PDB file of C-alpha atoms and ligand atoms in Angstrom:
ATOM      1  CA  MET A  15      -5.775 -18.104 -18.605  1.00 45.00           C
ATOM      2  CA  ALA A  16      -5.097 -16.900 -22.142  1.00 53.00           C
ATOM      3  CA  ASP A  17      -2.365 -14.284 -22.222  1.00 74.00           C
ATOM      4  CA  ASN A  18      -3.898 -12.219 -24.981  1.00 82.00           C
ATOM      5  CA  TRP A  19      -5.300  -9.256 -23.057  1.00 88.00           C
ATOM      6  CA  THR A  20      -5.105  -5.654 -24.236  1.00 89.00           C
ATOM      7  CA  VAL A  21      -6.053  -2.194 -23.083  1.00 90.00           C
ATOM      8  CA  VAL A  22      -8.083   0.228 -25.201  1.00 86.00           C
ATOM      9  CA  ALA A  23      -7.986   3.664 -23.597  1.00 80.00           C
ATOM     10  CA  TYR A  24      -9.118   7.050 -24.754  1.00 79.00           C
ATOM     11  CA  ALA A  25      -9.777  10.133 -22.641  1.00 75.00           C
ATOM     12  CA  VAL A  26     -10.396  13.750 -23.579  1.00 66.00           C
ATOM     13  CA  GLY A  27     -11.386  16.861 -21.676  1.00 55.00           C
ATOM     14  CA  ARG A  28      -9.477  16.042 -18.547  1.00 55.00           C
ATOM     15  CA  ARG A  29      -8.173  19.580 -18.040  1.00 52.00           C
ATOM     16  CA  GLY A  30     -10.106  21.673 -15.576  1.00 54.00           C
ATOM     17  CA  GLN A  31     -11.655  18.628 -13.959  1.00 61.00           C
ATOM     18  CA  GLU A  32     -11.139  17.707 -10.346  1.00 70.00           C
ATOM     19  CA  THR A  33      -8.167  15.478  -9.696  1.00 75.00           C
ATOM     20  CA  PRO A  34      -9.476  11.915  -9.767  1.00 87.00           C
ATOM     21  CA  GLY A  35      -8.833   9.662  -6.814  1.00 92.00           C
ATOM     22  CA  ILE A  36      -8.014   6.093  -5.832  1.00 97.00           C
ATOM     23  CA  ASP A  37     -10.698   3.909  -4.255  1.00 97.00           C
ATOM     24  CA  PRO A  38      -8.877   2.591  -1.159  1.00 96.00           C
ATOM     25  CA  ARG A  39     -11.069  -0.531  -1.082  1.00 97.00           C
ATOM     26  CA  TYR A  40      -9.126  -1.847  -4.077  1.00 98.00           C
ATOM     27  CA  ALA A  41      -5.616  -0.589  -3.264  1.00 98.00           C
ATOM     28  CA  ARG A  42      -3.192  -2.426  -0.982  1.00 98.00           C
ATOM     29  CA  PHE A  43      -0.814   0.522  -0.716  1.00 98.00           C
ATOM     30  CA  ARG A  44      -1.155   4.283  -0.449  1.00 98.00           C
ATOM     31  CA  LEU A  45      -1.412   5.649  -4.004  1.00 98.00           C
ATOM     32  CA  ASN A  46      -1.945   9.172  -5.344  1.00 96.00           C
ATOM     33  CA  VAL A  47      -3.271  10.522  -8.635  1.00 95.00           C
ATOM     34  CA  ALA A  48      -1.366  13.522  -9.987  1.00 94.00           C
ATOM     35  CA  ALA A  49      -0.293  15.069 -13.278  1.00 93.00           C
ATOM     36  CA  SER A  50       2.043  12.697 -15.122  1.00 93.00           C
ATOM     37  CA  ARG A  51       5.159  13.408 -17.137  1.00 89.00           C
ATOM     38  CA  ILE A  52       4.104  10.568 -19.459  1.00 90.00           C
ATOM     39  CA  GLN A  53       0.554  11.681 -20.250  1.00 86.00           C
ATOM     40  CA  GLY A  54      -2.464  13.256 -18.520  1.00 87.00           C
ATOM     41  CA  TRP A  55      -3.060  11.913 -15.039  1.00 91.00           C
ATOM     42  CA  GLY A  56      -0.805   9.275 -13.554  1.00 95.00           C
ATOM     43  CA  VAL A  57      -0.769   7.170 -10.391  1.00 97.00           C
ATOM     44  CA  PHE A  58       2.134   7.477  -7.963  1.00 98.00           C
ATOM     45  CA  ALA A  59       3.283   5.338  -5.049  1.00 98.00           C
ATOM     46  CA  GLY A  60       2.524   7.070  -1.731  1.00 98.00           C
ATOM     47  CA  GLU A  61       4.759   4.628   0.128  1.00 98.00           C
ATOM     48  CA  ALA A  62       7.362   1.964  -0.619  1.00 98.00           C
ATOM     49  CA  ILE A  63       5.959  -1.101  -2.420  1.00 98.00           C
ATOM     50  CA  PRO A  64       7.928  -4.372  -2.285  1.00 98.00           C
ATOM     51  CA  ALA A  65       8.319  -6.582  -5.376  1.00 98.00           C
ATOM     52  CA  ARG A  66       5.690  -9.172  -6.349  1.00 98.00           C
ATOM     53  CA  ARG A  67       2.837  -7.689  -4.327  1.00 98.00           C
ATOM     54  CA  LYS A  68      -0.735  -6.933  -5.292  1.00 98.00           C
ATOM     55  CA  VAL A  69      -0.899  -3.140  -5.675  1.00 98.00           C
ATOM     56  CA  ILE A  70      -4.431  -2.412  -6.901  1.00 98.00           C
ATOM     57  CA  GLU A  71      -7.330  -4.127  -8.617  1.00 98.00           C
ATOM     58  CA  TYR A  72      -8.531  -2.710 -11.936  1.00 97.00           C
ATOM     59  CA  THR A  73     -12.284  -2.357 -11.545  1.00 97.00           C
ATOM     60  CA  GLY A  74     -15.099  -0.940 -13.644  1.00 97.00           C
ATOM     61  CA  GLU A  75     -18.316  -1.760 -15.431  1.00 97.00           C
ATOM     62  CA  ARG A  76     -18.310  -5.212 -17.011  1.00 97.00           C
ATOM     63  CA  LEU A  77     -19.332  -5.170 -20.667  1.00 97.00           C
ATOM     64  CA  THR A  78     -20.378  -7.654 -23.317  1.00 96.00           C
ATOM     65  CA  PRO A  79     -18.376  -7.518 -26.570  1.00 94.00           C
ATOM     66  CA  GLU A  80     -21.325  -5.671 -28.172  1.00 95.00           C
ATOM     67  CA  GLU A  81     -21.440  -3.084 -25.364  1.00 96.00           C
ATOM     68  CA  ALA A  82     -17.677  -2.662 -25.645  1.00 94.00           C
ATOM     69  CA  GLN A  83     -18.007  -1.789 -29.347  1.00 93.00           C
ATOM     70  CA  GLU A  84     -20.469   0.991 -28.473  1.00 94.00           C
ATOM     71  CA  ARG A  85     -18.325   2.135 -25.570  1.00 93.00           C
ATOM     72  CA  LEU A  86     -15.479   2.865 -27.982  1.00 89.00           C
ATOM     73  CA  LEU A  87     -17.563   5.786 -29.282  1.00 90.00           C
ATOM     74  CA  ARG A  88     -17.644   7.501 -25.878  1.00 87.00           C
ATOM     75  CA  PRO A  89     -15.209  10.392 -25.438  1.00 85.00           C
ATOM     76  CA  GLN A  90     -13.791   8.717 -22.340  1.00 87.00           C
ATOM     77  CA  HIS A  91     -13.268   4.996 -21.978  1.00 90.00           C
ATOM     78  CA  TYR A  92     -10.674   2.788 -20.338  1.00 92.00           C
ATOM     79  CA  LEU A  93     -11.417  -0.695 -21.601  1.00 93.00           C
ATOM     80  CA  PHE A  94      -9.445  -3.595 -20.228  1.00 94.00           C
ATOM     81  CA  VAL A  95     -10.086  -6.522 -22.565  1.00 93.00           C
ATOM     82  CA  ILE A  96      -9.067  -9.863 -21.067  1.00 91.00           C
ATOM     83  CA  ASN A  97     -11.242 -11.870 -23.460  1.00 90.00           C
ATOM     84  CA  ASP A  98     -14.834 -11.827 -24.771  1.00 89.00           C
ATOM     85  CA  ASN A  99     -16.103 -12.815 -21.327  1.00 89.00           C
ATOM     86  CA  LEU A 100     -14.166 -10.235 -19.350  1.00 92.00           C
ATOM     87  CA  ILE A 101     -14.159  -6.648 -20.618  1.00 95.00           C
ATOM     88  CA  VAL A 102     -14.045  -3.913 -17.978  1.00 96.00           C
ATOM     89  CA  ASP A 103     -14.511  -0.162 -18.499  1.00 96.00           C
ATOM     90  CA  GLY A 104     -12.598   1.687 -15.805  1.00 95.00           C
ATOM     91  CA  ALA A 105     -14.326   4.950 -16.788  1.00 93.00           C
ATOM     92  CA  VAL A 106     -17.411   3.674 -14.889  1.00 94.00           C
ATOM     93  CA  ASN A 107     -16.833   2.761 -11.224  1.00 95.00           C
ATOM     94  CA  GLY A 108     -13.095   2.500 -11.760  1.00 96.00           C
ATOM     95  CA  SER A 109     -10.799   2.016  -8.760  1.00 97.00           C
ATOM     96  CA  GLY A 110      -8.377   4.646 -10.067  1.00 96.00           C
ATOM     97  CA  ALA A 111      -6.178   1.975 -11.692  1.00 97.00           C
ATOM     98  CA  GLN A 112      -7.465   3.240 -15.043  1.00 95.00           C
ATOM     99  CA  TYR A 113      -5.238   6.320 -14.590  1.00 94.00           C
ATOM    100  CA  ILE A 114      -2.055   4.231 -14.510  1.00 96.00           C
ATOM    101  CA  ASN A 115      -0.073   5.031 -17.655  1.00 95.00           C
ATOM    102  CA  HIS A 116       1.599   2.776 -20.165  1.00 95.00           C
ATOM    103  CA  SER A 117       5.372   2.338 -20.092  1.00 96.00           C
ATOM    104  CA  CYS A 118       7.687   0.178 -22.191  1.00 96.00           C
ATOM    105  CA  ASP A 119       9.738  -0.317 -18.996  1.00 97.00           C
ATOM    106  CA  PRO A 120       6.912  -0.860 -16.509  1.00 97.00           C
ATOM    107  CA  ASN A 121       7.042  -1.500 -12.761  1.00 98.00           C
ATOM    108  CA  LEU A 122       3.709  -3.390 -12.702  1.00 98.00           C
ATOM    109  CA  CYS A 123       2.374  -6.459 -14.487  1.00 96.00           C
ATOM    110  CA  ILE A 124      -1.113  -7.906 -14.907  1.00 95.00           C
ATOM    111  CA  GLN A 125      -2.436 -11.025 -13.254  1.00 95.00           C
ATOM    112  CA  VAL A 126      -5.980 -12.269 -13.785  1.00 94.00           C
ATOM    113  CA  ALA A 127      -7.420 -14.350 -10.953  1.00 93.00           C
ATOM    114  CA  LYS A 128     -11.026 -15.565 -10.725  1.00 92.00           C
ATOM    115  CA  GLY A 129     -12.316 -12.760 -12.933  1.00 91.00           C
ATOM    116  CA  HIS A 130     -10.363 -10.042 -11.127  1.00 95.00           C
ATOM    117  CA  ILE A 131      -7.720  -7.947 -12.906  1.00 96.00           C
ATOM    118  CA  LEU A 132      -4.834  -7.405 -10.501  1.00 97.00           C
ATOM    119  CA  LEU A 133      -1.862  -5.110 -10.967  1.00 98.00           C
ATOM    120  CA  MET A 134       1.202  -6.619  -9.305  1.00 98.00           C
ATOM    121  CA  SER A 135       4.586  -5.001  -8.628  1.00 98.00           C
ATOM    122  CA  LEU A 136       7.379  -6.376 -10.854  1.00 98.00           C
ATOM    123  CA  ARG A 137      10.082  -4.941  -8.594  1.00 98.00           C
ATOM    124  CA  ALA A 138      10.431  -2.753  -5.504  1.00 98.00           C
ATOM    125  CA  ILE A 139       8.859   0.668  -6.094  1.00 98.00           C
ATOM    126  CA  GLU A 140       9.966   3.784  -4.224  1.00 98.00           C
ATOM    127  CA  PRO A 141       7.630   6.407  -2.749  1.00 98.00           C
ATOM    128  CA  GLY A 142       6.846   9.041  -5.381  1.00 98.00           C
ATOM    129  CA  GLU A 143       7.559   6.748  -8.334  1.00 98.00           C
ATOM    130  CA  GLU A 144       4.943   6.718 -11.062  1.00 98.00           C
ATOM    131  CA  LEU A 145       3.243   3.351 -11.577  1.00 98.00           C
ATOM    132  CA  SER A 146       3.019   1.890 -15.080  1.00 97.00           C
ATOM    133  CA  TYR A 147       2.347  -1.290 -17.000  1.00 96.00           C
ATOM    134  CA  ASP A 148       2.497  -2.349 -20.628  1.00 95.00           C
ATOM    135  CA  TYR A 149      -0.881  -1.650 -22.281  1.00 92.00           C
ATOM    136  CA  ARG A 150      -0.068  -3.990 -25.178  1.00 90.00           C
ATOM    137  CA  PHE A 151      -2.335  -2.180 -27.638  1.00 88.00           C
ATOM    138  CA  ARG A 152      -3.155  -4.681 -30.367  1.00 83.00           C
ATOM    139  CA  PRO A 153      -1.005  -4.389 -33.512  1.00 79.00           C
ATOM    140  CA  SER A 154      -4.354  -4.133 -35.357  1.00 78.00           C
ATOM    141  CA  ALA A 155      -5.306  -1.017 -33.361  1.00 79.00           C
ATOM    142  CA  LEU A 156      -4.287   2.431 -34.544  1.00 80.00           C
ATOM    143  CA  ARG A 157      -0.587   2.979 -33.961  1.00 84.00           C
ATOM    144  CA  ASN A 158      -0.100   5.078 -30.824  1.00 87.00           C
ATOM    145  CA  VAL A 159       3.192   6.899 -30.441  1.00 91.00           C
ATOM    146  CA  CYS A 160       4.667   6.216 -26.993  1.00 93.00           C
ATOM    147  CA  SER A 161       6.055   8.984 -24.820  1.00 92.00           C
ATOM    148  CA  CYS A 162       6.986   6.907 -21.776  1.00 95.00           C
ATOM    149  CA  GLY A 163      10.579   8.173 -21.827  1.00 95.00           C
ATOM    150  CA  ALA A 164      12.128   4.801 -20.951  1.00 96.00           C
ATOM    151  CA  PRO A 165      15.617   4.209 -22.457  1.00 96.00           C
ATOM    152  CA  ASN A 166      14.233   1.047 -24.079  1.00 95.00           C
ATOM    153  CA  CYS A 167      11.021   2.719 -25.316  1.00 96.00           C
ATOM    154  CA  ARG A 168       9.825   0.857 -28.395  1.00 94.00           C
ATOM    155  CA  GLY A 169       8.298   4.062 -29.778  1.00 94.00           C
ATOM    156  CA  SER A 170       4.761   2.715 -29.966  1.00 92.00           C
ATOM    157  CA  ILE A 171       2.244   1.515 -27.391  1.00 90.00           C
ATOM    158  CA  ASN A 172       1.400  -1.286 -29.831  1.00 88.00           C
ATOM    159  CA  PRO A 173       4.043  -4.029 -29.587  1.00 85.00           C
ATOM    160  CA  GLY A 174       5.509  -4.989 -32.953  1.00 79.00           C
ATOM    161  CA  LEU A 175       4.582  -1.725 -34.709  1.00 71.00           C
TER     162      LEU A 175
HETATM  163 ZN1  LIG B 226       7.536   3.690 -24.544  1.00 87.76          ZN
END
């Protein structure tokens, strides 16, 4: 599996909306959506999660590259781009994993298995801890200032910028 995936996420107008939820069919642990200190909504562990476990699957509508280009114009999209054959928009039928924020010091990593995008724990995660992974915005994408707050924050969600 090529290791060239990226996330393209953009969401507006989230204030005043109902708190989004987690679809328990795709989560292996109790998870909660709540306001994040990083940005907007975030996903938090509702119980202890051991290291190297599947935490949640990132689901959504599967798009062709052409559909993905149009989707970028929508005010809310959470595109997970594995490659041209696997682009998922978590804004449509998302499991809730689309609300997990970026961090430069993440506690989750991505594993792609048989067309499924799995978020795995990198280390033990305590109840109440916010979940995060590295979005790896492409260097060619607009530079996004990072506000993850990690001591080793690289300052940008795009690596190398
Ligand atoms: Zn950061």
